[in-house]
Coordinates of C-alpha atoms and ligand atoms in Angstrom, one line a residue:
M1 CA -41.9 80.7 -107.1
S2 CA -40.5 78.4 -104.5
E3 CA -36.7 78.4 -103.9
K4 CA -35.2 75.3 -105.5
F5 CA -32.5 73.1 -103.9
K6 CA -30.7 70.0 -105.1
A7 CA -31.2 68.5 -101.7
V8 CA -33.3 69.2 -98.6
V9 CA -32.7 67.6 -95.3
I10 CA -35.7 67.5 -92.8
G11 CA -34.3 67.4 -89.3
G12 CA -31.2 69.2 -87.9
G13 CA -29.9 66.5 -85.5
P14 CA -26.6 64.7 -85.8
G15 CA -27.9 62.7 -88.7
G16 CA -29.5 65.7 -90.5
Y17 CA -26.9 68.4 -90.0
V18 CA -24.0 66.2 -90.8
C19 CA -25.8 65.0 -93.9
A20 CA -26.5 68.6 -95.0
I21 CA -22.8 69.6 -94.5
R22 CA -21.6 66.6 -96.5
L23 CA -24.1 67.2 -99.3
A24 CA -22.9 70.8 -99.5
Q25 CA -19.2 69.7 -99.5
L26 CA -20.1 67.5 -102.4
G27 CA -21.3 70.5 -104.3
L28 CA -25.1 70.3 -103.9
K29 CA -27.2 73.3 -103.2
T30 CA -28.7 72.2 -99.8
A31 CA -31.2 73.2 -97.2
C32 CA -31.7 71.9 -93.7
I33 CA -35.1 72.3 -91.9
D34 CA -35.5 72.0 -88.2
S35 CA -38.6 72.7 -86.0
R36 CA -36.8 73.0 -82.6
G37 CA -35.5 76.5 -83.0
S38 CA -32.0 75.3 -82.1
L39 CA -29.9 72.9 -84.2
G40 CA -28.3 69.7 -83.1
G41 CA -31.5 67.7 -82.5
T42 CA -32.1 65.5 -79.5
C43 CA -28.4 64.9 -79.1
L44 CA -27.2 68.4 -78.5
N45 CA -30.4 69.9 -77.0
V46 CA -31.9 67.2 -74.7
G47 CA -29.7 64.1 -75.1
C48 CA -26.0 63.3 -75.3
I49 CA -24.6 66.7 -74.5
P50 CA -26.7 67.9 -71.5
S51 CA -26.7 64.4 -70.0
K52 CA -22.9 64.2 -70.3
S53 CA -22.5 67.7 -68.8
L54 CA -24.6 66.6 -65.7
L55 CA -22.8 63.2 -65.6
N56 CA -19.5 65.0 -65.4
L57 CA -20.5 67.7 -62.9
S58 CA -22.2 65.3 -60.6
E59 CA -19.2 63.0 -60.7
E60 CA -16.9 65.9 -59.8
F61 CA -19.2 66.8 -56.9
H62 CA -19.2 63.2 -55.7
K63 CA -15.4 62.9 -56.0
V64 CA -14.7 66.2 -54.2
K65 CA -16.8 65.1 -51.3
N66 CA -14.7 61.9 -51.0
L67 CA -11.3 63.5 -51.4
S68 CA -10.3 63.5 -47.7
S69 CA -9.7 59.8 -47.7
K70 CA -7.0 60.4 -50.4
G71 CA -5.3 63.1 -48.4
I72 CA -6.9 66.2 -49.8
E73 CA -8.8 68.1 -47.2
V74 CA -11.5 70.4 -48.5
G75 CA -14.0 72.5 -46.6
E76 CA -17.7 71.9 -46.7
V77 CA -18.8 70.9 -50.2
K78 CA -22.1 72.4 -51.2
L79 CA -24.2 71.8 -54.3
N80 CA -25.5 74.8 -56.3
L81 CA -27.9 73.0 -58.6
N82 CA -29.0 76.1 -60.3
K83 CA -25.4 76.9 -61.3
M84 CA -24.8 73.3 -62.4
M85 CA -27.8 73.5 -64.7
K86 CA -26.6 76.9 -66.1
N87 CA -23.3 75.3 -66.9
K88 CA -25.1 72.5 -68.7
D89 CA -27.3 75.0 -70.6
K90 CA -24.1 77.0 -71.6
A91 CA -22.5 73.9 -73.1
V92 CA -25.7 73.2 -75.0
M93 CA -25.9 76.8 -76.2
I94 CA -22.3 76.9 -77.4
L95 CA -22.6 73.6 -79.3
T96 CA -25.9 74.3 -80.9
K97 CA -24.7 77.8 -82.1
G98 CA -21.6 76.0 -83.3
V99 CA -23.7 73.8 -85.6
E100 CA -25.5 76.9 -86.9
F101 CA -22.1 78.4 -87.7
L102 CA -21.0 75.2 -89.5
L103 CA -24.1 75.2 -91.7
K104 CA -23.5 78.8 -92.6
K105 CA -19.8 78.1 -93.3
N106 CA -20.8 75.3 -95.7
K107 CA -23.5 77.5 -97.3
V108 CA -26.4 75.3 -96.2
S109 CA -29.6 77.3 -96.0
Y110 CA -31.2 76.8 -92.6
F111 CA -35.0 77.0 -92.3
K112 CA -36.7 77.1 -88.8
G113 CA -40.1 75.4 -88.9
V114 CA -41.9 72.1 -89.3
G115 CA -41.2 70.5 -92.6
S116 CA -43.9 68.4 -94.4
F117 CA -44.3 66.9 -97.8
K118 CA -46.7 68.7 -100.2
T119 CA -45.5 66.5 -103.0
K120 CA -42.4 64.3 -103.5
N121 CA -40.4 67.4 -104.5
E122 CA -42.1 70.1 -102.5
I123 CA -41.7 70.7 -98.8
S124 CA -43.9 73.1 -96.9
I125 CA -42.2 74.8 -93.9
K126 CA -44.5 76.3 -91.2
N127 CA -42.8 78.4 -88.5
K128 CA -44.1 79.0 -85.0
E129 CA -46.3 81.9 -86.3
K130 CA -47.9 79.4 -88.7
K131 CA -46.4 81.3 -91.7
E132 CA -45.8 78.9 -94.5
I133 CA -43.2 78.8 -97.2
I134 CA -42.6 76.1 -99.8
I135 CA -39.2 75.0 -101.1
S136 CA -38.5 72.4 -103.7
A137 CA -35.8 69.8 -104.0
D138 CA -34.6 67.0 -106.3
K139 CA -33.7 64.8 -103.3
V140 CA -35.2 64.8 -99.8
I141 CA -33.5 63.2 -96.8
I142 CA -35.7 62.6 -93.7
A143 CA -33.7 62.8 -90.4
T144 CA -36.5 63.5 -88.0
G145 CA -35.1 61.4 -85.2
S146 CA -37.1 59.9 -82.2
V147 CA -39.1 60.9 -79.2
P148 CA -39.4 59.2 -75.7
V149 CA -42.1 56.6 -75.3
S150 CA -44.2 56.4 -72.1
L151 CA -46.1 53.5 -70.6
P152 CA -49.8 52.9 -71.6
G153 CA -52.0 55.5 -70.1
I154 CA -49.1 57.5 -68.5
E155 CA -48.4 61.0 -69.6
F156 CA -45.2 62.9 -69.0
D157 CA -45.8 66.1 -67.0
E158 CA -42.0 66.7 -66.8
K159 CA -42.5 67.7 -63.1
I160 CA -43.3 64.4 -61.4
I161 CA -43.5 62.0 -64.3
L162 CA -40.4 62.7 -66.3
S163 CA -39.0 61.7 -69.6
S164 CA -35.3 62.2 -70.1
T165 CA -36.0 65.8 -71.0
G166 CA -37.5 66.5 -67.6
A167 CA -34.8 64.5 -65.8
L168 CA -32.2 67.0 -67.3
K169 CA -33.8 69.9 -65.6
I170 CA -35.1 68.9 -62.1
E171 CA -35.0 72.1 -60.0
Q172 CA -34.4 70.4 -56.6
V173 CA -32.6 67.2 -55.8
P174 CA -35.5 64.7 -55.2
K175 CA -35.3 62.7 -52.0
K176 CA -36.5 59.6 -53.8
M177 CA -36.5 58.9 -57.5
V178 CA -37.9 55.9 -59.2
V179 CA -36.4 55.0 -62.6
V180 CA -38.6 52.8 -64.8
G181 CA -36.3 50.9 -67.2
G182 CA -32.6 50.0 -66.6
G183 CA -31.3 51.0 -70.0
Y184 CA -29.0 53.7 -71.2
I185 CA -31.1 56.7 -70.0
G186 CA -32.2 55.2 -66.7
L187 CA -28.7 54.3 -65.7
E188 CA -27.1 57.5 -66.8
M189 CA -29.7 59.8 -65.3
G190 CA -30.1 57.6 -62.3
S191 CA -26.4 57.9 -61.7
V192 CA -26.6 61.7 -61.9
W193 CA -29.3 62.1 -59.4
S194 CA -27.9 59.4 -57.1
R195 CA -24.6 61.3 -56.9
L196 CA -26.3 64.5 -56.2
G197 CA -28.1 62.9 -53.2
A198 CA -31.3 61.2 -54.3
E199 CA -32.2 57.7 -53.3
V200 CA -32.6 56.0 -56.7
H201 CA -34.6 52.9 -57.3
V202 CA -34.4 51.3 -60.7
V203 CA -37.5 49.2 -61.6
E204 CA -36.7 46.9 -64.6
F205 CA -38.9 44.5 -66.4
L206 CA -36.2 42.0 -67.3
E207 CA -33.6 40.1 -65.1
N208 CA -30.6 42.1 -66.4
I209 CA -29.9 45.8 -67.0
T210 CA -29.0 47.1 -70.5
P211 CA -30.6 44.2 -72.4
G212 CA -28.6 43.1 -75.4
M213 CA -25.3 44.0 -73.8
D214 CA -22.8 41.2 -73.1
L215 CA -24.2 39.4 -70.1
E216 CA -21.0 39.2 -68.0
I217 CA -20.5 43.0 -68.4
S218 CA -24.2 43.7 -67.6
Q219 CA -23.9 41.7 -64.4
E220 CA -20.7 43.4 -63.4
F221 CA -22.2 46.8 -64.2
M222 CA -25.2 46.2 -61.9
K223 CA -22.9 45.0 -59.1
I224 CA -20.8 48.2 -59.3
L225 CA -23.9 50.4 -59.5
K226 CA -25.4 48.7 -56.4
K227 CA -22.1 49.3 -54.5
Q228 CA -22.6 53.0 -55.4
G229 CA -26.0 53.0 -53.7
I230 CA -28.5 52.5 -56.6
K231 CA -31.2 50.0 -55.7
F232 CA -32.4 47.6 -58.3
H233 CA -35.8 45.8 -58.5
M234 CA -35.5 43.3 -61.3
G235 CA -38.3 41.4 -63.0
H236 CA -40.7 44.1 -62.0
K237 CA -43.4 45.3 -64.4
V238 CA -44.9 48.7 -63.8
Q239 CA -48.7 48.5 -63.9
T240 CA -49.5 52.1 -63.2
I241 CA -48.2 55.4 -61.8
Q242 CA -50.5 57.3 -59.5
K243 CA -49.8 61.0 -59.0
K244 CA -50.2 62.5 -55.6
T245 CA -50.3 66.2 -54.6
S246 CA -46.6 65.9 -54.3
G247 CA -44.8 62.9 -55.8
A248 CA -46.2 59.6 -57.1
I249 CA -46.7 55.9 -56.3
V250 CA -45.3 53.5 -58.9
K251 CA -47.3 50.3 -58.7
T252 CA -45.5 47.2 -59.9
I253 CA -45.9 43.5 -60.1
D254 CA -43.0 41.0 -60.0
K255 CA -42.6 37.6 -61.8
E256 CA -44.2 35.8 -58.8
G257 CA -47.3 38.0 -59.1
K258 CA -46.3 40.0 -55.9
K259 CA -47.4 43.6 -56.0
N260 CA -44.9 46.3 -54.9
D261 CA -45.6 50.0 -54.5
F262 CA -42.8 52.6 -54.7
D263 CA -43.5 55.9 -53.1
C264 CA -41.3 58.7 -54.6
D265 CA -40.9 62.4 -55.4
V266 CA -40.3 61.9 -59.1
V267 CA -40.4 59.1 -61.6
L268 CA -38.2 58.9 -64.7
V269 CA -39.8 56.7 -67.4
S270 CA -37.0 55.6 -69.6
V271 CA -38.4 52.5 -71.4
G272 CA -37.2 53.4 -74.9
R273 CA -37.8 55.9 -77.7
K274 CA -39.9 55.7 -80.9
P275 CA -39.3 57.0 -84.4
N276 CA -40.6 60.5 -85.0
T277 CA -42.6 60.9 -88.3
N278 CA -45.1 63.3 -86.8
G279 CA -46.2 66.2 -89.1
L280 CA -44.2 64.9 -92.1
N281 CA -47.3 64.1 -94.1
L282 CA -45.8 60.9 -95.3
E283 CA -49.3 59.8 -96.5
N284 CA -49.1 62.5 -99.2
V285 CA -46.1 60.8 -100.8
G286 CA -46.7 57.2 -99.9
V287 CA -43.4 56.6 -98.0
E288 CA -43.6 53.1 -96.4
L289 CA -43.1 52.4 -92.7
D290 CA -42.1 49.0 -91.1
E291 CA -44.0 47.2 -88.3
K292 CA -42.3 49.4 -85.7
K293 CA -43.3 52.6 -87.5
R294 CA -39.8 53.3 -88.6
I295 CA -39.2 54.5 -92.2
K296 CA -38.3 51.6 -94.4
T297 CA -35.2 52.0 -96.5
D298 CA -32.9 49.9 -98.6
K299 CA -29.2 49.6 -97.9
N300 CA -28.6 52.9 -99.6
F301 CA -31.1 54.6 -97.2
K302 CA -33.6 55.1 -100.1
T303 CA -37.3 54.7 -99.2
N304 CA -39.8 53.2 -101.6
Q305 CA -39.9 56.6 -103.2
D306 CA -37.1 57.2 -105.7
N307 CA -36.0 60.7 -104.5
I308 CA -36.7 60.3 -100.8
Y309 CA -34.2 58.9 -98.3
A310 CA -34.1 58.4 -94.5
I311 CA -31.4 58.1 -91.8
G312 CA -30.8 58.1 -88.1
D313 CA -33.2 57.3 -85.3
V314 CA -36.2 57.3 -87.6
I315 CA -34.9 54.1 -89.4
I316 CA -33.9 50.7 -88.2
G317 CA -30.7 50.3 -86.0
P318 CA -29.3 51.5 -82.7
M319 CA -30.6 54.9 -81.7
L320 CA -27.1 56.5 -81.4
A321 CA -25.8 59.9 -82.5
H322 CA -22.7 58.5 -84.2
K323 CA -24.8 55.9 -86.1
A324 CA -27.0 58.8 -87.4
E325 CA -23.9 60.8 -88.4
D326 CA -22.3 58.0 -90.3
E327 CA -25.6 57.3 -92.1
G328 CA -25.8 61.1 -92.9
I329 CA -22.4 61.0 -94.6
A330 CA -23.1 57.7 -96.4
V331 CA -26.4 58.8 -97.8
A332 CA -24.9 62.1 -99.1
E333 CA -22.1 60.2 -100.8
N334 CA -24.6 57.7 -102.3
I335 CA -26.7 60.6 -103.7
V336 CA -23.8 61.9 -105.7
G337 CA -23.0 58.4 -107.0
Q338 CA -20.2 57.5 -104.5
S339 CA -20.2 54.3 -102.4
G340 CA -21.3 55.5 -99.0
H341 CA -21.3 52.7 -96.5
V342 CA -21.9 52.0 -92.7
N343 CA -20.4 49.0 -91.1
Y344 CA -23.1 48.1 -88.5
N345 CA -20.9 45.5 -86.9
T346 CA -18.4 48.1 -85.7
I347 CA -20.8 50.7 -84.1
P348 CA -19.7 51.2 -80.5
G349 CA -22.2 51.6 -77.7
V350 CA -21.1 53.5 -74.6
V351 CA -22.9 54.1 -71.3
Y352 CA -21.3 57.2 -69.7
T353 CA -21.7 56.1 -66.1
N354 CA -18.8 55.7 -63.7
P355 CA -17.2 53.4 -64.6
E356 CA -18.0 53.7 -68.3
V357 CA -19.3 50.7 -70.2
A358 CA -18.4 50.2 -73.9
S359 CA -19.2 47.5 -76.4
I360 CA -18.5 46.7 -80.0
G361 CA -19.1 43.8 -82.3
K362 CA -20.6 40.5 -81.1
T363 CA -21.4 39.6 -77.5
E364 CA -20.6 36.1 -76.2
E365 CA -24.3 35.3 -76.2
Q366 CA -24.6 36.2 -79.9
L367 CA -21.5 34.1 -80.8
K368 CA -23.0 31.1 -79.0
E369 CA -26.3 31.6 -80.7
M370 CA -24.6 31.9 -84.1
E371 CA -22.5 28.7 -83.3
I372 CA -19.3 30.5 -83.9
D373 CA -16.2 29.1 -82.1
Y374 CA -14.5 31.8 -80.2
K375 CA -11.6 32.4 -77.8
K376 CA -12.0 34.9 -74.9
G377 CA -9.3 37.1 -73.4
K378 CA -10.1 39.0 -70.2
F379 CA -8.1 41.4 -68.1
S380 CA -9.1 43.2 -64.9
F381 CA -8.4 46.9 -64.2
M382 CA -7.3 45.6 -60.8
A383 CA -4.1 44.5 -62.4
N384 CA -3.6 47.7 -64.5
S385 CA -1.0 49.9 -62.9
R386 CA -2.6 53.3 -64.0
A387 CA -6.0 52.3 -62.7
K388 CA -4.4 51.1 -59.4
A389 CA -2.3 54.3 -59.1
I390 CA -5.4 56.5 -59.2
D391 CA -7.6 54.1 -57.3
D392 CA -10.1 53.6 -60.1
A393 CA -9.8 49.9 -60.8
D394 CA -13.3 48.5 -61.0
G395 CA -14.1 46.5 -64.2
F396 CA -12.4 44.6 -66.9
V397 CA -11.7 44.3 -70.7
K398 CA -12.9 41.3 -72.6
I399 CA -11.9 40.5 -76.2
L400 CA -13.6 37.9 -78.2
A401 CA -11.7 36.4 -81.2
D402 CA -12.5 33.7 -83.8
A403 CA -11.1 30.4 -82.5
K404 CA -9.5 29.5 -85.9
T405 CA -8.5 32.8 -87.5
D406 CA -8.0 34.9 -84.3
K407 CA -9.9 37.8 -86.0
V408 CA -11.4 40.1 -83.4
L409 CA -15.2 39.6 -83.3
G410 CA -16.2 41.8 -80.4
A411 CA -15.0 43.6 -77.3
H412 CA -16.7 44.6 -74.1
L413 CA -15.3 46.9 -71.5
I414 CA -16.3 48.2 -68.2
G415 CA -13.9 50.5 -66.5
P416 CA -12.2 53.9 -66.5
H417 CA -12.4 55.7 -69.9
A418 CA -13.9 52.6 -71.5
G419 CA -15.7 54.9 -74.0
E420 CA -12.3 56.1 -75.3
L421 CA -10.6 52.7 -75.2
I422 CA -13.2 51.2 -77.4
A423 CA -12.0 53.3 -80.4
E424 CA -8.8 51.3 -80.6
I425 CA -10.8 48.1 -81.0
G426 CA -13.1 49.7 -83.5
I427 CA -10.1 50.5 -85.7
A428 CA -8.7 47.1 -85.3
M429 CA -12.0 45.5 -86.3
E430 CA -12.3 47.8 -89.3
F431 CA -8.9 46.6 -90.5
G432 CA -9.8 43.0 -89.8
A433 CA -7.2 42.7 -87.1
S434 CA -6.5 39.6 -85.0
S435 CA -6.2 39.7 -81.2
E436 CA -2.5 39.0 -81.8
D437 CA -2.2 42.3 -83.8
I438 CA -3.5 44.2 -80.8
A439 CA -1.3 42.2 -78.4
R440 CA 1.8 43.0 -80.5
T441 CA 1.1 46.7 -80.7
C442 CA 3.1 48.8 -78.2
H443 CA 0.9 50.6 -75.7
A444 CA 2.2 53.4 -73.6
H445 CA 2.9 52.8 -69.9
P446 CA 1.2 53.5 -67.5
T447 CA -2.1 53.8 -69.4
F448 CA -5.6 52.2 -69.2
S449 CA -5.0 51.0 -72.7
E450 CA -2.5 48.5 -71.5
A451 CA -5.6 46.6 -70.2
V452 CA -6.7 46.2 -73.8
K453 CA -3.3 44.9 -74.8
E454 CA -3.3 42.5 -71.8
A455 CA -6.9 41.3 -72.7
A456 CA -5.6 40.6 -76.2
L457 CA -2.6 38.7 -74.8
S458 CA -5.0 36.8 -72.6
V459 CA -6.9 35.5 -75.7
D460 CA -3.9 33.1 -76.0
K461 CA -3.5 32.8 -72.2
R462 CA -0.3 34.8 -72.1
A463 CA -1.3 38.0 -70.2
I464 CA 1.8 39.2 -68.3
H465 CA 0.2 41.0 -65.3
S466 CA -2.4 38.5 -64.2
Ligands
LIG501 P1 -32.5 63.8 -83.6 O1 -31.3 64.1 -82.9 O2 -33.7 63.4 -82.8 O3 -32.9 65.1 -84.5 C1 -34.1 65.2 -85.2 C2 -34.4 66.6 -85.3 O4 -35.5 66.8 -86.3 C3 -35.0 67.2 -84.0 O5 -34.3 68.4 -83.8 C4 -36.4 67.5 -84.3 O6 -36.9 68.6 -83.6 C5 -36.4 67.7 -85.8 N1 -37.7 67.4 -86.5 C6 -38.6 66.4 -86.3 N2 -39.6 66.4 -87.1 C7 -39.4 67.5 -87.9 C8 -40.2 68.1 -88.9 N3 -41.3 67.6 -89.4 N4 -39.7 69.3 -89.5 C9 -38.5 69.8 -89.0 N5 -37.8 69.3 -88.0 C10 -38.2 68.2 -87.5 N6 -26.6 58.9 -78.4 C11 -25.2 58.7 -78.4 O7 -24.7 58.2 -79.4 N7 -24.5 59.0 -77.3 C12 -25.1 59.5 -76.1 O8 -24.4 59.8 -75.2 C13 -26.5 59.7 -76.1 N8 -27.1 60.2 -75.0 C14 -28.4 60.4 -75.1 C15 -29.0 60.9 -73.9 C16 -30.3 61.1 -73.9 C17 -31.0 61.7 -72.6 C18 -31.1 60.9 -75.1 C19 -32.6 61.2 -75.1 C20 -30.5 60.4 -76.2 C21 -29.2 60.1 -76.2 N9 -28.5 59.6 -77.3 C22 -27.2 59.4 -77.3 C23 -29.3 59.3 -78.6 C24 -29.1 60.4 -79.6 O9 -29.5 61.6 -79.1 C25 -29.9 60.1 -80.9 O10 -29.5 58.8 -81.3 C26 -29.6 61.1 -82.0 O11 -29.9 62.4 -81.5 C27 -30.3 60.7 -83.2 O12 -30.0 61.7 -84.2 P2 -31.1 62.0 -85.4 O13 -30.4 63.0 -86.2 O14 -31.5 60.8 -86.0 O15 -32.3 62.6 -84.7
LIG502 P1 -33.4 51.4 -73.5 O1 -33.9 50.6 -74.6 O2 -31.9 51.6 -73.5 O3 -33.8 50.8 -72.1 C1 -35.1 50.6 -71.8 C2 -35.3 49.7 -70.6 O4 -36.6 49.7 -70.1 C3 -35.0 48.2 -71.0 O5 -34.1 47.7 -70.1 C4 -36.3 47.5 -70.9 O6 -36.3 46.2 -70.6 C5 -37.0 48.4 -69.8 N1 -38.5 48.4 -69.9 C6 -39.3 48.4 -70.9 N2 -40.6 48.5 -70.5 C7 -40.6 48.4 -69.2 C8 -41.6 48.3 -68.2 N3 -42.9 48.4 -68.5 N4 -41.2 48.3 -66.9 C9 -39.9 48.2 -66.5 N5 -38.9 48.3 -67.4 C10 -39.2 48.3 -68.7 O7 -34.1 52.8 -73.6 P2 -33.8 54.2 -72.9 O8 -32.9 54.1 -71.7 O9 -35.1 54.9 -72.8 O10 -32.9 54.9 -74.1 C11 -33.4 55.1 -75.4 C12 -32.3 55.1 -76.4 O11 -31.6 56.3 -76.4 C13 -31.3 54.0 -76.1 O12 -31.6 52.7 -76.6 C14 -30.1 54.5 -76.8 O13 -30.2 54.1 -78.1 C15 -30.3 56.0 -76.7 N6 -29.4 56.6 -75.6 C16 -28.0 56.4 -75.8 C17 -27.2 56.8 -74.8 C18 -25.7 56.6 -74.9 O14 -25.3 56.3 -76.0 N7 -24.9 56.8 -73.9 C19 -27.6 57.5 -73.7 C20 -29.0 57.6 -73.6 C21 -29.9 57.2 -74.6

């Protein structure tokens, strides 16, 4: 007899494990299946967490090397890459074990292995030794995430041609690195290796980095990264990557048809990720996919099959850990008859470079396209006393508000701690606040958050410090 559960979650990433915990909190006997051998999914194992560890450590390294101009003399600063990687691995280990503890604490049964549908209510789990067990469930939630895509005909070897996973464990700082794609991964991992000493070239198909981001921010972002030494080759399409005995040649063609070859030690291909439905045997149960091979769901995350749901990177929407988590909570609440809900207009996006870039709501380009009249407030960190005091004043805050009602429609930040500052605007937007509400809120001095208040004041052209 197979063990019977009220709910089974396939995938133990931020979508899946959060969903399993919430289901258990709501009183359902729940199981969570993950094939990786370590919980936390892409995010904790090969995504958010290891990349943020390396971003932080490489930034510290870079900062210490440049302290003498600020009156702090240090001896020779040397990189111990092996130790840095061990620190990253330790952070991953602690956090993934932490998730395992949380599942146990909430009495979620954790199964290690590949989950696939035998029937709509029966899931086969095959472990590494190919041993199979079958469990059954009233409700099944698919949270199998996403995997990196490569370019046609180009395979990741994770030594010379790297996906983000390989870029997180390079053993020696490369002399020259080519990054294909100027999106989230390319710019974060490019920053890491540039700070550690590599010459980094970003080859991007479009004319601007981080497509979809507010244009003014994207342009400022590229300007700042260029100042830091990253080289950009915009409007370049990669045709092929030729491997050599050591290194590779990235062959590109630009908009004018001019061919450019980039010789390098390693290539990071970061041109996006695709939904992961491998091995699920969806054909067995007739779960429908959309044109981009994402699992199709309704607004309650239900697939075309009554008892099967899907959340996170495997469905439509931004591929972000917090989006997956919020969907995990919402679907669990919907399953027990509550009104789980995700507000897709207030999902922040953050690039954890230095400076950080953070975005929420509509961009100026979107508002123009939607023909919505808006007012814009902008305040530079150059005029923020805290940023000036610590000599970290690149960037600005921009707030977009409805021209008639003053309701905040979007905010776009580039600057110190932008990823933390965006939370204030997220709350304001959730409460339907106006820019005036932010402007009238007392912000501590001297803080970076005063730049948010000043940007809000600037919506009505009454900023004090500019
Ligand atoms: P995943 O985290 O991908 O988890 C899915 C899990 O399901 C995996 O463990 C997988 O092994 C398992 N699985 C798949 N198929 C099966 C099966 N058949 N049976 C059992 N288990 C299966 N997002 C942010 O918000 N902030 C960041 O800073 C950030 N940084 C990132 C950095 C990098 C380098 C990368 C690659 C991604 C980053 N992301 C970031 C994106 C984030 O990692 C994903 O959006 C998030 O992990 C998606 O969560 P998920 O639960 O949908 O899927
Ligand atoms: P991305 O979609 O962010 O960027 C891909 C870039 O590659 C785009 O700029 C695109 O124009 C470019 N591109 C596509 N094909 C190309 C080609 N042939 N030649 C040159 N350029 C090409 O994808 P990503 O950087 O791989 O990241 C995947 C996803 O992972 C992100 O969209 C994001 O959802 C998530 N992520 C988030 C964070 C974060 O939240 N800080 C960090 C890393 C990853």
